[in-house]
Every structure is written in C-alpha cells, then in structure tokens.
Amino acid sequence: FLENLPEFTIPEPVEHPLKQAYKEQPNVYVSFTQTHQQPNEVYVPVEEVLAYQTQYPDCNGTWYRDQLQGEDLLIYQCYLYAMEHCYLSFLVYVEDNDREFDYIREAFSMDTPLLEQNINQRGESISDWPTNYWGERLLISAEQFSVKRWEKRMEALEKGRQIVAEIPVEYSTQLQKMEYLYRYVCDHVEYVEYESMRDEDYLYDAVMKGQTICDGYSNMLMLLFRLIGVECCELSGYDVDLSSDEEYEDAGGHTWVAAKVEEQWYHFDATFGDNESNEWAWDGMYFGFSDLRLDKKFLECEEMRPPCTDTSRDFPTADLVVENITEGANVKKIARMVEKRMKDGCLETTIGVHSQVTEDDHDTMIKKYQKYATDAYRLEFSYIEIGSSTLMFITATKE
C-alpha cells in the first residue's frame, strides 16, 4: 500500500512577477499587503501611486494633499491607494528615514470623511499606527482599511447622498443648503461615549445609527458639505499645548470642520452645535466662525490648515460688535447702544468683542463709560470668553 502512494512533493511557491524587480529596485515600487495572516503582496510603480486619483472626488478633498511634495506626497498617496483598495499595510522606499511622517496620517484623515482621526478599533490614535523602518523602507500598518470597514463606509456614503438629494427645494443657495445639512446633523446625531473601542466606525455610526463622538459629527458634516460641492476639510485640536511635555492622553481632543463660503473659510462645529446648552448660547453659534473663537491650544498640522480670518460671522446675534472695549470711540458706541435699547424697553445689551477682556480692560472701560452713564439706571457688566474673543453682557437695572 505504501509503495503505491504518490510521492509527496512540496509545491514551489508562486512568486509575484514584480517581486524580483521590487527587490532590485525598491525605490521604484510600493509594496501593498492585503492581509496579515496570508500576505498577498501587490507591487505598484511609484509613478502610478503618485498619479492615482481618488475614486470618490465628490467625497474626498485635497486641501492638505495640495500642500505636500516629495516623499510626503508619496506617503499620502500610499494611504489613499491603500484605503480605496483595502490594503492593510504598505512598504514604501524613503531616503530620509530619520524623519517622522506621522503628521501625514493626520493630514490624510482630515482630507477625507471616510477615515476618522482620533481612534481606531484598538482604541489607539492613528498617530500610534505601527511604523517601522527596514533600512530605507518605511512599513506602515493601517488596520482601518479592512474590507468590512470599507463596506460600512460605502453604506454611509450612499445614505449621505440620499440625505443631500432630499434637501427641500426652498434651500436654493449653497449657504442655505449648508445650514440645512448642519442642522440635520445636529438634529439626527446624539453624542455618546463608547463603552468599547473595538467595533466603532464613527462615520457609519453617525449617519446610520445617529450616535457617535466628535469624529463622527465632523466626518458626517464634511461628507454632506462635500456632496453639495463645498470645499472643506477637518481640523483637530487639543486643550493643552502638545508642543510642551503634555501627553496625548492628558489632552482633551476635538474634531470639527473648516469650510469655504464665498471665498472665505470658517469653522463649523456640529458637535458643539448639538449641545448648545449654555443659557447665553445662540442658535447657530457654531455655524461659521473665525479663528478668534477657537479655544484649542494645539492644532494638528497647524501650519497647513486653512485660515479662518473673517470675523463678520462671529457674533450674529450681538447688538453691537467692536474690536476692543478700551478705545474711547468703542466705549461711546457701546454707551449709545445701551441708551437706545433702554429707551426701547430692552434692559440687556449684548456686545461681541474681537479680543479677550482682562481685568485692566474692564476697569478702563468702566472709567471711560462713566461720562455716558444714565443716573436712573445701574449697569452690571459680565463677560464670557469664547476662544480669543469675548461676549459681554450689559444689564440695566432701575435705581
């Protein structure tokens, strides 16, 4: 019986036709891997990776990409290629292997709503994705690019297109559509803390389940804005200065959207817009505001983000907006506004200030205000800091 058995031979491994070429010229190809258990390597010429265009141009933006060049641009393109082909890792040749390339992950994630910025299924920041150097080759692992997660994102994308298609006809201008979509996100999504960090997918959770954290809010809002043709990207910041010795885990991270309206960039924060619980907050407070209203001490890719310098939308409900409260002309404007409102029976006046108000500023303002004060009323001044700006309330009480 044993003599009749066919001779057992170990099959020769089938080598990818480009593998030898890759070994000889690793700088000419990028090696992508589909799975970790049974590696199936694909070798793509660098020129093809660099020329690759997203298959979802109505969804993905290029704000950060357009500022990159050289090896930085190549690594960015590798992320894009890997995500849209569901490759879980890639090996790319880099000449400068002493550099840190982590910021490119952040830049890529802020150009696309299809990739969250802060947390992956292992509860790690994408800044913690494994990166290893093999000589002059950089190995990057991207667990979030699995087929299962991509299918969920495609489902969310189709739902987003349906939401946009159902915008009521009375919202005809782009700004009106943005307002509708912003309010849609605020009304249909609830902020929740995740008990487990293994199965979450923030875009999918926001669009399909209506429950997520700030990543999901911003991913969904950016997706909807992009689908109506608005140029936009995401921003990420922290409550502490991470350029010092602070650690990420000690920082309060947050994500929101920057979008372009009539050639001007503004911030749009649907997470805070959905939680306008302060009694002084107004509807739409976080729909389109300037850098002065930001309260983050550290911003990812700070030097690359779009400048939101126009302050005209910062205080849409204020009775008066001034640059500061110490200049005599501004104090006079404030006094006249308060006087006018008192005559009209309105005993509270709201002043938006495009700067922070210190105790010295307050004392200087009060001294200058005395010459305009009305004897029949006692005035009380209160302030709320909003980033680098201030909201001032003046309440008049009859003596």
mmCIF file of C-alpha atoms in Angstrom:
data_model
loop_
_atom_site.group_PDB
_atom_site.id
_atom_site.type_symbol
_atom_site.label_atom_id
_atom_site.label_comp_id
_atom_site.label_asym_id
_atom_site.label_seq_id
_atom_site.Cartn_x
_atom_site.Cartn_y
_atom_site.Cartn_z
ATOM 1 C CA PHE A 1 0.000 0.000 0.000
ATOM 2 C CA LEU A 2 2.730 2.436 0.973
ATOM 3 C CA GLU A 3 4.632 1.659 -2.170
ATOM 4 C CA ASN A 4 1.650 2.674 -4.326
ATOM 5 C CA LEU A 5 1.239 6.132 -2.731
ATOM 6 C CA PRO A 6 2.269 9.036 -4.969
ATOM 7 C CA GLU A 7 5.465 10.740 -3.956
ATOM 8 C CA PHE A 8 4.738 13.801 -1.789
ATOM 9 C CA THR A 9 6.369 16.951 -3.012
ATOM 10 C CA ILE A 10 6.240 20.485 -1.596
ATOM 11 C CA PRO A 11 4.870 22.829 -4.267
ATOM 12 C CA GLU A 12 7.160 25.568 -5.366
ATOM 13 C CA PRO A 13 5.909 28.998 -4.179
ATOM 14 C CA VAL A 14 4.490 31.196 -6.879
ATOM 15 C CA GLU A 15 6.291 34.472 -6.813
ATOM 16 C CA HIS A 16 4.681 37.715 -7.838
ATOM 17 C CA PRO A 17 6.073 38.666 -11.279
ATOM 18 C CA LEU A 18 7.263 42.039 -9.983
ATOM 19 C CA LYS A 19 8.764 40.787 -6.734
ATOM 20 C CA GLN A 20 12.268 40.325 -8.114
ATOM 21 C CA ALA A 21 12.128 43.736 -9.764
ATOM 22 C CA TYR A 22 10.990 45.176 -6.435
ATOM 23 C CA LYS A 23 13.915 43.530 -4.621
ATOM 24 C CA GLU A 24 16.353 45.006 -7.109
ATOM 25 C CA GLN A 25 14.776 48.499 -7.184
ATOM 26 C CA PRO A 26 12.652 49.061 -4.056
ATOM 27 C CA ASN A 27 12.551 52.774 -4.760
ATOM 28 C CA VAL A 28 10.606 52.177 -7.990
ATOM 29 C CA TYR A 29 7.672 50.277 -6.439
ATOM 30 C CA VAL A 30 5.412 50.391 -3.395
ATOM 31 C CA SER A 31 4.515 47.039 -1.846
ATOM 32 C CA PHE A 32 0.921 46.759 -0.568
ATOM 33 C CA THR A 33 -0.337 43.842 1.553
ATOM 34 C CA GLN A 34 -3.964 42.721 1.651
ATOM 35 C CA THR A 35 -3.944 40.542 4.783
ATOM 36 C CA HIS A 36 -1.606 39.824 7.655
ATOM 37 C CA GLN A 37 -2.465 36.128 8.104
ATOM 38 C CA GLN A 38 -1.772 35.203 4.476
ATOM 39 C CA PRO A 39 0.245 38.021 2.941
ATOM 40 C CA ASN A 40 -0.675 38.753 -0.642
ATOM 41 C CA GLU A 41 1.702 41.431 -1.794
ATOM 42 C CA VAL A 42 0.972 43.728 -4.708
ATOM 43 C CA TYR A 43 3.720 45.849 -6.244
ATOM 44 C CA VAL A 44 2.634 49.166 -7.711
ATOM 45 C CA PRO A 45 5.029 51.540 -9.518
ATOM 46 C CA VAL A 46 5.689 54.757 -7.631
ATOM 47 C CA GLU A 47 4.613 56.779 -10.685
ATOM 48 C CA GLU A 48 1.235 55.030 -10.647
ATOM 49 C CA VAL A 49 0.765 55.702 -6.939
ATOM 50 C CA LEU A 50 1.671 59.372 -7.335
ATOM 51 C CA ALA A 51 -0.712 59.762 -10.284
ATOM 52 C CA TYR A 52 -3.546 57.936 -8.552
ATOM 53 C CA GLN A 53 -6.782 59.943 -8.291
ATOM 54 C CA THR A 54 -9.410 59.195 -5.680
ATOM 55 C CA GLN A 55 -12.373 57.220 -6.944
ATOM 56 C CA TYR A 56 -14.639 59.410 -4.792
ATOM 57 C CA PRO A 57 -13.851 63.022 -5.772
ATOM 58 C CA ASP A 58 -17.273 64.205 -4.593
ATOM 59 C CA CYS A 59 -16.379 62.886 -1.148
ATOM 60 C CA ASN A 60 -12.634 63.331 -0.619
ATOM 61 C CA GLY A 61 -10.925 66.708 -0.564
ATOM 62 C CA THR A 62 -7.352 67.728 -1.376
ATOM 63 C CA TRP A 63 -6.653 70.728 0.869
ATOM 64 C CA TYR A 64 -3.797 69.095 2.782
ATOM 65 C CA ARG A 65 -2.644 66.959 -0.131
ATOM 66 C CA ASP A 66 -2.083 70.000 -2.326
ATOM 67 C CA GLN A 67 0.482 71.323 0.163
ATOM 68 C CA LEU A 68 2.672 68.209 0.111
ATOM 69 C CA GLN A 69 5.540 67.269 -2.158
ATOM 70 C CA GLY A 70 8.311 64.728 -2.495
ATOM 71 C CA GLU A 71 8.267 61.779 -0.097
ATOM 72 C CA ASP A 72 5.486 63.348 1.968
ATOM 73 C CA LEU A 73 3.195 63.389 -1.053
ATOM 74 C CA LEU A 74 4.136 59.812 -1.928
ATOM 75 C CA ILE A 75 3.247 58.548 1.562
ATOM 76 C CA TYR A 76 -0.043 60.478 1.450
ATOM 77 C CA GLN A 77 -0.835 58.834 -1.893
ATOM 78 C CA CYS A 78 0.032 55.441 -0.414
ATOM 79 C CA TYR A 79 -2.583 55.995 2.293
ATOM 80 C CA LEU A 80 -5.153 56.962 -0.316
ATOM 81 C CA TYR A 81 -4.336 53.986 -2.561
ATOM 82 C CA ALA A 82 -4.341 51.571 0.381
ATOM 83 C CA MET A 83 -7.658 52.827 1.746
ATOM 84 C CA GLU A 84 -9.523 52.610 -1.547
ATOM 85 C CA HIS A 85 -8.123 49.120 -2.278
ATOM 86 C CA CYS A 86 -8.478 47.807 1.304
ATOM 87 C CA TYR A 87 -4.762 47.114 1.779
ATOM 88 C CA LEU A 88 -3.833 46.732 5.438
ATOM 89 C CA SER A 89 -0.196 47.788 5.143
ATOM 90 C CA PHE A 90 2.339 49.143 2.707
ATOM 91 C CA LEU A 91 6.102 49.296 2.388
ATOM 92 C CA VAL A 92 7.485 52.413 0.728
ATOM 93 C CA TYR A 93 11.059 53.492 0.000
ATOM 94 C CA VAL A 94 12.179 56.732 1.697
ATOM 95 C CA GLU A 95 15.592 58.327 1.543
ATOM 96 C CA ASP A 96 15.241 60.308 4.760
ATOM 97 C CA ASN A 97 14.484 57.627 7.342
ATOM 98 C CA ASP A 98 15.319 59.918 10.263
ATOM 99 C CA ARG A 99 12.137 61.917 9.745
ATOM 100 C CA GLU A 100 8.768 61.500 11.435
ATOM 101 C CA PHE A 101 5.948 61.000 8.931
ATOM 102 C CA ASP A 102 3.078 60.735 11.444
ATOM 103 C CA TYR A 103 1.585 64.084 10.507
ATOM 104 C CA ILE A 104 0.828 62.782 7.011
ATOM 105 C CA ARG A 105 -1.652 60.334 8.535
ATOM 106 C CA GLU A 106 -3.373 63.256 10.227
ATOM 107 C CA ALA A 107 -3.351 65.302 7.025
ATOM 108 C CA PHE A 108 -4.843 62.438 5.027
ATOM 109 C CA SER A 109 -7.566 61.765 7.587
ATOM 110 C CA MET A 110 -8.539 65.449 7.562
ATOM 111 C CA ASP A 111 -8.936 65.426 3.772
ATOM 112 C CA THR A 112 -11.413 62.537 3.773
ATOM 113 C CA PRO A 113 -14.566 61.888 5.814
ATOM 114 C CA LEU A 114 -14.026 58.167 5.207
ATOM 115 C CA LEU A 115 -11.311 57.960 7.867
ATOM 116 C CA GLU A 116 -11.672 59.132 11.448
ATOM 117 C CA GLN A 117 -8.774 60.911 13.072
ATOM 118 C CA ASN A 118 -8.632 60.035 16.722
ATOM 119 C CA ILE A 119 -9.479 56.409 17.469
ATOM 120 C CA ASN A 120 -9.290 53.079 15.668
ATOM 121 C CA GLN A 121 -10.810 49.758 16.655
ATOM 122 C CA ARG A 122 -7.974 49.038 19.075
ATOM 123 C CA GLY A 123 -8.578 52.242 20.983
ATOM 124 C CA GLU A 124 -5.425 53.880 19.635
ATOM 125 C CA SER A 125 -4.852 57.188 17.943
ATOM 126 C CA ILE A 126 -3.937 56.919 14.278
ATOM 127 C CA SER A 127 -0.731 58.621 15.349
ATOM 128 C CA ASP A 128 0.046 55.298 17.057
ATOM 129 C CA TRP A 129 -0.374 53.192 13.916
ATOM 130 C CA PRO A 130 2.685 50.951 13.667
ATOM 131 C CA THR A 131 5.513 52.323 11.557
ATOM 132 C CA ASN A 132 8.817 50.560 11.166
ATOM 133 C CA TYR A 133 11.897 51.168 9.081
ATOM 134 C CA TRP A 134 13.504 48.336 7.143
ATOM 135 C CA GLY A 135 16.668 50.035 6.048
ATOM 136 C CA GLU A 136 15.384 52.762 3.765
ATOM 137 C CA ARG A 137 11.859 51.352 3.527
ATOM 138 C CA LEU A 138 9.013 52.517 5.739
ATOM 139 C CA LEU A 139 6.428 49.910 6.753
ATOM 140 C CA ILE A 140 3.046 51.329 7.731
ATOM 141 C CA SER A 141 0.194 49.216 9.063
ATOM 142 C CA ALA A 142 -3.368 50.506 8.569
ATOM 143 C CA GLU A 143 -5.888 48.230 10.266
ATOM 144 C CA GLN A 144 -8.740 50.609 9.499
ATOM 145 C CA PHE A 145 -8.566 49.821 5.785
ATOM 146 C CA SER A 146 -10.242 46.423 6.087
ATOM 147 C CA VAL A 147 -12.914 45.315 3.598
ATOM 148 C CA LYS A 148 -15.522 45.090 6.367
ATOM 149 C CA ARG A 149 -14.995 48.676 7.476
ATOM 150 C CA TRP A 150 -14.871 49.926 3.876
ATOM 151 C CA GLU A 151 -18.245 48.343 3.126
ATOM 152 C CA LYS A 152 -19.742 50.163 6.106
ATOM 153 C CA ARG A 153 -18.305 53.457 4.918
ATOM 154 C CA MET A 154 -19.744 52.916 1.458
ATOM 155 C CA GLU A 155 -23.136 52.321 3.056
ATOM 156 C CA ALA A 156 -22.789 55.591 4.951
ATOM 157 C CA LEU A 157 -21.723 57.366 1.754
ATOM 158 C CA GLU A 158 -24.839 56.204 -0.089
ATOM 159 C CA LYS A 159 -27.004 57.348 2.821
ATOM 160 C CA GLY A 160 -25.258 60.723 2.695
ATOM 161 C CA ARG A 161 -26.072 61.054 -0.987
ATOM 162 C CA GLN A 162 -29.695 60.286 -0.200
ATOM 163 C CA ILE A 163 -29.778 62.994 2.502
ATOM 164 C CA VAL A 164 -28.382 65.546 0.059
ATOM 165 C CA ALA A 165 -30.846 64.510 -2.657
ATOM 166 C CA GLU A 166 -33.725 65.178 -0.256
ATOM 167 C CA ILE A 167 -32.782 68.779 0.625
ATOM 168 C CA PRO A 168 -36.048 70.782 0.317
ATOM 169 C CA VAL A 169 -36.245 72.973 -2.779
ATOM 170 C CA GLU A 170 -36.632 76.147 -0.703
ATOM 171 C CA TYR A 171 -32.981 75.771 0.303
ATOM 172 C CA SER A 172 -31.663 77.011 -3.012
ATOM 173 C CA THR A 173 -28.329 78.729 -2.304
ATOM 174 C CA GLN A 174 -25.218 76.888 -1.209
ATOM 175 C CA LEU A 175 -25.208 78.637 2.186
ATOM 176 C CA GLN A 176 -28.851 77.689 2.761
ATOM 177 C CA LYS A 177 -28.036 74.080 1.905
ATOM 178 C CA MET A 178 -25.095 74.174 4.319
ATOM 179 C CA GLU A 179 -27.379 75.482 7.058
ATOM 180 C CA TYR A 180 -29.886 72.722 6.349
ATOM 181 C CA LEU A 181 -27.233 69.988 6.440
ATOM 182 C CA TYR A 182 -25.594 71.418 9.562
ATOM 183 C CA ARG A 183 -28.938 71.442 11.337
ATOM 184 C CA TYR A 184 -29.674 67.962 10.011
ATOM 185 C CA VAL A 185 -26.527 66.611 11.668
ATOM 186 C CA CYS A 186 -27.326 68.412 14.936
ATOM 187 C CA ASP A 187 -30.894 67.094 14.929
ATOM 188 C CA HIS A 188 -30.180 63.499 13.895
ATOM 189 C CA VAL A 189 -26.989 62.677 15.784
ATOM 190 C CA GLU A 190 -26.519 62.205 19.524
ATOM 191 C CA TYR A 191 -23.192 62.457 21.330
ATOM 192 C CA VAL A 192 -22.343 59.229 23.171
ATOM 193 C CA GLU A 193 -19.273 57.791 24.844
ATOM 194 C CA TYR A 194 -18.223 54.384 23.537
ATOM 195 C CA GLU A 195 -18.021 51.561 26.057
ATOM 196 C CA SER A 196 -15.797 49.542 23.735
ATOM 197 C CA MET A 197 -13.279 50.769 21.203
ATOM 198 C CA ARG A 198 -13.303 47.608 19.073
ATOM 199 C CA ASP A 199 -16.285 47.859 16.762
ATOM 200 C CA GLU A 200 -16.904 51.567 16.328
ATOM 201 C CA ASP A 201 -16.892 53.244 12.935
ATOM 202 C CA TYR A 202 -17.652 56.889 13.522
ATOM 203 C CA LEU A 203 -18.947 57.911 10.092
ATOM 204 C CA TYR A 204 -21.179 54.851 9.913
ATOM 205 C CA ASP A 205 -22.344 55.325 13.498
ATOM 206 C CA ALA A 206 -23.231 58.967 12.873
ATOM 207 C CA VAL A 207 -25.010 58.502 9.544
ATOM 208 C CA MET A 208 -26.659 55.117 10.088
ATOM 209 C CA LYS A 209 -27.111 54.910 13.869
ATOM 210 C CA GLY A 210 -27.316 58.576 14.901
ATOM 211 C CA GLN A 211 -24.863 58.100 17.776
ATOM 212 C CA THR A 212 -21.161 58.935 17.842
ATOM 213 C CA ILE A 213 -18.440 61.238 19.197
ATOM 214 C CA CYS A 214 -16.966 64.408 17.658
ATOM 215 C CA ASP A 215 -15.120 62.430 14.973
ATOM 216 C CA GLY A 216 -18.426 61.101 13.677
ATOM 217 C CA TYR A 217 -20.089 64.521 13.774
ATOM 218 C CA SER A 218 -17.259 66.094 11.761
ATOM 219 C CA ASN A 219 -16.946 63.171 9.331
ATOM 220 C CA MET A 220 -20.667 63.297 8.597
ATOM 221 C CA LEU A 221 -20.766 67.081 8.252
ATOM 222 C CA MET A 222 -17.739 67.109 5.967
ATOM 223 C CA LEU A 223 -19.247 64.321 3.873
ATOM 224 C CA LEU A 224 -22.522 66.211 3.395
ATOM 225 C CA PHE A 225 -20.752 69.506 2.661
ATOM 226 C CA ARG A 226 -18.518 67.815 0.087
ATOM 227 C CA LEU A 227 -21.513 66.181 -1.589
ATOM 228 C CA ILE A 228 -23.003 69.616 -2.355
ATOM 229 C CA GLY A 229 -19.699 70.878 -3.728
ATOM 230 C CA VAL A 230 -18.403 72.817 -0.714
ATOM 231 C CA GLU A 231 -14.624 72.974 -0.358
ATOM 232 C CA CYS A 232 -13.883 71.800 3.161
ATOM 233 C CA CYS A 233 -11.611 69.768 5.391
ATOM 234 C CA GLU A 234 -11.443 68.692 9.001
ATOM 235 C CA LEU A 235 -9.432 70.156 11.873
ATOM 236 C CA SER A 236 -8.248 68.563 15.079
ATOM 237 C CA GLY A 237 -7.094 70.277 18.255
ATOM 238 C CA TYR A 238 -6.359 69.775 21.923
ATOM 239 C CA ASP A 239 -6.970 71.674 25.150
ATOM 240 C CA VAL A 240 -3.297 71.594 26.115
ATOM 241 C CA ASP A 241 -0.147 72.679 24.351
ATOM 242 C CA LEU A 242 1.215 69.415 22.974
ATOM 243 C CA SER A 243 4.376 71.161 21.826
ATOM 244 C CA SER A 244 5.368 71.055 25.504
ATOM 245 C CA ASP A 245 5.721 67.931 27.646
ATOM 246 C CA GLU A 246 1.999 67.192 27.784
ATOM 247 C CA GLU A 247 0.866 63.725 26.762
ATOM 248 C CA TYR A 248 -1.960 62.982 24.329
ATOM 249 C CA GLU A 249 -3.885 61.001 26.916
ATOM 250 C CA ASP A 250 -3.982 64.048 29.176
ATOM 251 C CA ALA A 251 -5.385 66.264 26.437
ATOM 252 C CA GLY A 252 -8.997 66.923 25.572
ATOM 253 C CA GLY A 253 -9.045 66.248 21.839
ATOM 254 C CA HIS A 254 -11.716 67.558 19.495
ATOM 255 C CA THR A 255 -12.508 67.443 15.770
ATOM 256 C CA TRP A 256 -14.572 69.824 13.650
ATOM 257 C CA VAL A 257 -14.870 71.144 10.069
ATOM 258 C CA ALA A 258 -13.493 74.134 8.191
ATOM 259 C CA ALA A 259 -15.406 75.095 5.050
ATOM 260 C CA LYS A 260 -15.278 77.792 2.395
ATOM 261 C CA VAL A 261 -18.172 80.218 1.959
ATOM 262 C CA GLU A 262 -17.916 82.837 -0.772
ATOM 263 C CA GLU A 263 -14.096 82.699 -0.859
ATOM 264 C CA GLN A 264 -13.791 82.888 2.947
ATOM 265 C CA TRP A 265 -13.004 79.997 5.288
ATOM 266 C CA TYR A 266 -14.964 79.471 8.518
ATOM 267 C CA HIS A 267 -15.181 76.890 11.296
ATOM 268 C CA PHE A 268 -18.275 74.675 11.614
ATOM 269 C CA ASP A 269 -18.671 72.586 14.755
ATOM 270 C CA ALA A 270 -21.726 70.324 14.702
ATOM 271 C CA THR A 271 -20.718 68.602 17.956
ATOM 272 C CA PHE A 272 -20.933 71.830 19.950
ATOM 273 C CA GLY A 273 -23.867 72.959 17.823
ATOM 274 C CA ASP A 274 -25.778 69.913 19.028
ATOM 275 C CA ASN A 275 -25.005 70.774 22.637
ATOM 276 C CA GLU A 276 -25.788 74.482 22.850
ATOM 277 C CA SER A 277 -26.950 74.113 26.445
ATOM 278 C CA ASN A 278 -25.477 77.309 27.902
ATOM 279 C CA GLU A 279 -28.107 79.916 28.550
ATOM 280 C CA TRP A 280 -26.049 82.535 26.754
ATOM 281 C CA ALA A 281 -25.528 80.427 23.609
ATOM 282 C CA TRP A 282 -27.482 81.279 20.494
ATOM 283 C CA ASP A 283 -28.836 79.072 17.738
ATOM 284 C CA GLY A 284 -26.191 78.569 15.087
ATOM 285 C CA MET A 285 -23.416 79.789 17.386
ATOM 286 C CA TYR A 286 -21.023 77.213 15.959
ATOM 287 C CA PHE A 287 -22.097 77.598 12.340
ATOM 288 C CA GLY A 288 -19.347 79.612 10.679
ATOM 289 C CA PHE A 289 -16.928 81.423 12.998
ATOM 290 C CA SER A 290 -13.358 82.708 12.861
ATOM 291 C CA ASP A 291 -10.059 81.678 14.409
ATOM 292 C CA LEU A 292 -10.679 84.166 17.220
ATOM 293 C CA ARG A 293 -13.416 81.912 18.546
ATOM 294 C CA LEU A 294 -11.163 78.841 18.761
ATOM 295 C CA ASP A 295 -10.354 77.664 22.281
ATOM 296 C CA LYS A 296 -7.764 74.991 21.428
ATOM 297 C CA LYS A 297 -4.129 75.435 22.455
ATOM 298 C CA PHE A 298 -2.730 72.914 19.984
ATOM 299 C CA LEU A 299 -3.891 72.186 16.442
ATOM 300 C CA GLU A 300 -2.731 69.263 14.322
ATOM 301 C CA CYS A 301 -0.992 70.402 11.116
ATOM 302 C CA GLU A 302 -1.316 73.995 12.335
ATOM 303 C CA GLU A 303 0.831 75.425 9.553
ATOM 304 C CA MET A 304 -1.283 73.685 6.883
ATOM 305 C CA ARG A 305 -4.835 74.433 7.976
ATOM 306 C CA PRO A 306 -6.983 76.986 6.114
ATOM 307 C CA PRO A 307 -7.008 80.455 7.704
ATOM 308 C CA CYS A 308 -10.421 81.446 9.050
ATOM 309 C CA THR A 309 -9.741 85.156 9.437
ATOM 310 C CA ASP A 310 -13.109 86.724 8.621
ATOM 311 C CA THR A 311 -14.791 87.711 11.908
ATOM 312 C CA SER A 312 -18.022 89.052 10.396
ATOM 313 C CA ARG A 313 -19.996 85.921 11.366
ATOM 314 C CA ASP A 314 -18.658 85.565 14.911
ATOM 315 C CA PHE A 315 -21.486 87.320 16.758
ATOM 316 C CA PRO A 316 -24.610 87.287 14.549
ATOM 317 C CA THR A 317 -26.973 87.856 17.492
ATOM 318 C CA ALA A 318 -24.953 90.563 19.270
ATOM 319 C CA ASP A 319 -26.462 94.054 19.423
ATOM 320 C CA LEU A 320 -23.045 95.533 18.657
ATOM 321 C CA VAL A 321 -19.618 94.172 17.720
ATOM 322 C CA VAL A 322 -16.349 96.017 18.470
ATOM 323 C CA GLU A 323 -12.662 95.190 18.245
ATOM 324 C CA ASN A 324 -11.934 96.052 21.892
ATOM 325 C CA ILE A 325 -13.565 97.826 24.833
ATOM 326 C CA THR A 326 -10.760 100.177 25.864
ATOM 327 C CA GLU A 327 -10.810 102.532 22.883
ATOM 328 C CA GLY A 328 -12.831 105.672 23.583
ATOM 329 C CA ALA A 329 -14.760 105.518 20.306
ATOM 330 C CA ASN A 330 -15.863 101.955 21.042
ATOM 331 C CA VAL A 331 -16.946 102.842 24.575
ATOM 332 C CA LYS A 332 -19.054 105.632 23.101
ATOM 333 C CA LYS A 333 -20.663 103.234 20.611
ATOM 334 C CA ILE A 334 -21.462 100.813 23.424
ATOM 335 C CA ALA A 335 -22.976 103.559 25.590
ATOM 336 C CA ARG A 336 -25.171 104.814 22.769
ATOM 337 C CA MET A 337 -26.385 101.306 22.013
ATOM 338 C CA VAL A 338 -27.224 100.654 25.671
ATOM 339 C CA GLU A 339 -29.043 104.005 25.907
ATOM 340 C CA LYS A 340 -31.049 103.313 22.761
ATOM 341 C CA ARG A 341 -32.083 99.871 23.951
ATOM 342 C CA MET A 342 -33.083 101.189 27.379
ATOM 343 C CA LYS A 343 -35.350 103.761 25.726
ATOM 344 C CA ASP A 344 -36.907 100.939 23.719
ATOM 345 C CA GLY A 345 -37.529 98.988 26.908
ATOM 346 C CA CYS A 346 -34.675 96.485 26.416
ATOM 347 C CA LEU A 347 -32.616 96.331 29.591
ATOM 348 C CA GLU A 348 -29.964 93.881 28.378
ATOM 349 C CA THR A 349 -27.421 94.573 25.663
ATOM 350 C CA THR A 350 -25.048 92.021 24.192
ATOM 351 C CA ILE A 351 -21.675 93.148 22.865
ATOM 352 C CA GLY A 352 -19.364 90.945 20.818
ATOM 353 C CA VAL A 353 -15.679 91.777 21.322
ATOM 354 C CA HIS A 354 -12.993 90.554 18.938
ATOM 355 C CA SER A 355 -10.437 90.248 21.733
ATOM 356 C CA GLN A 356 -10.125 88.914 25.249
ATOM 357 C CA VAL A 357 -11.138 91.231 28.095
ATOM 358 C CA THR A 358 -8.757 91.438 31.038
ATOM 359 C CA GLU A 359 -9.494 92.972 34.441
ATOM 360 C CA ASP A 360 -7.497 96.056 33.422
ATOM 361 C CA ASP A 361 -9.559 96.325 30.218
ATOM 362 C CA HIS A 362 -12.724 96.104 32.308
ATOM 363 C CA ASP A 363 -11.586 98.845 34.698
ATOM 364 C CA THR A 364 -10.510 101.106 31.838
ATOM 365 C CA MET A 365 -13.824 100.610 30.067
ATOM 366 C CA ILE A 366 -15.854 101.407 33.225
ATOM 367 C CA LYS A 367 -13.923 104.637 33.850
ATOM 368 C CA LYS A 368 -14.499 105.842 30.295
ATOM 369 C CA TYR A 369 -18.118 104.764 30.402
ATOM 370 C CA GLN A 370 -18.921 106.949 33.426
ATOM 371 C CA LYS A 371 -19.378 110.099 31.347
ATOM 372 C CA TYR A 372 -22.103 108.356 29.309
ATOM 373 C CA ALA A 373 -23.844 106.661 32.255
ATOM 374 C CA THR A 374 -27.549 107.338 32.904
ATOM 375 C CA ASP A 375 -28.284 108.256 36.532
ATOM 376 C CA ALA A 376 -31.642 106.486 36.500
ATOM 377 C CA TYR A 377 -30.072 103.097 35.834
ATOM 378 C CA ARG A 378 -27.444 100.924 37.462
ATOM 379 C CA LEU A 379 -25.409 98.907 34.973
ATOM 380 C CA GLU A 380 -23.871 95.498 35.545
ATOM 381 C CA PHE A 381 -21.192 94.094 33.214
ATOM 382 C CA SER A 382 -20.452 90.380 32.759
ATOM 383 C CA TYR A 383 -18.166 88.568 30.332
ATOM 384 C CA ILE A 384 -17.787 85.146 28.764
ATOM 385 C CA GLU A 385 -14.579 84.206 26.967
ATOM 386 C CA ILE A 386 -15.027 82.337 23.686
ATOM 387 C CA GLY A 387 -11.576 81.421 22.457
ATOM 388 C CA SER A 388 -9.680 84.673 21.946
ATOM 389 C CA SER A 389 -12.875 86.719 21.777
ATOM 390 C CA THR A 390 -15.383 87.825 24.391
ATOM 391 C CA LEU A 391 -19.125 88.094 24.757
ATOM 392 C CA MET A 392 -20.094 90.978 27.045
ATOM 393 C CA PHE A 393 -23.498 91.416 28.669
ATOM 394 C CA ILE A 394 -24.650 94.802 29.971
ATOM 395 C CA THR A 395 -27.724 94.637 32.194
ATOM 396 C CA ALA A 396 -29.537 97.843 33.195
ATOM 397 C CA THR A 397 -31.496 97.995 36.462
ATOM 398 C CA LYS A 398 -33.563 100.966 37.573
ATOM 399 C CA GLU A 399 -32.225 102.695 40.648
#
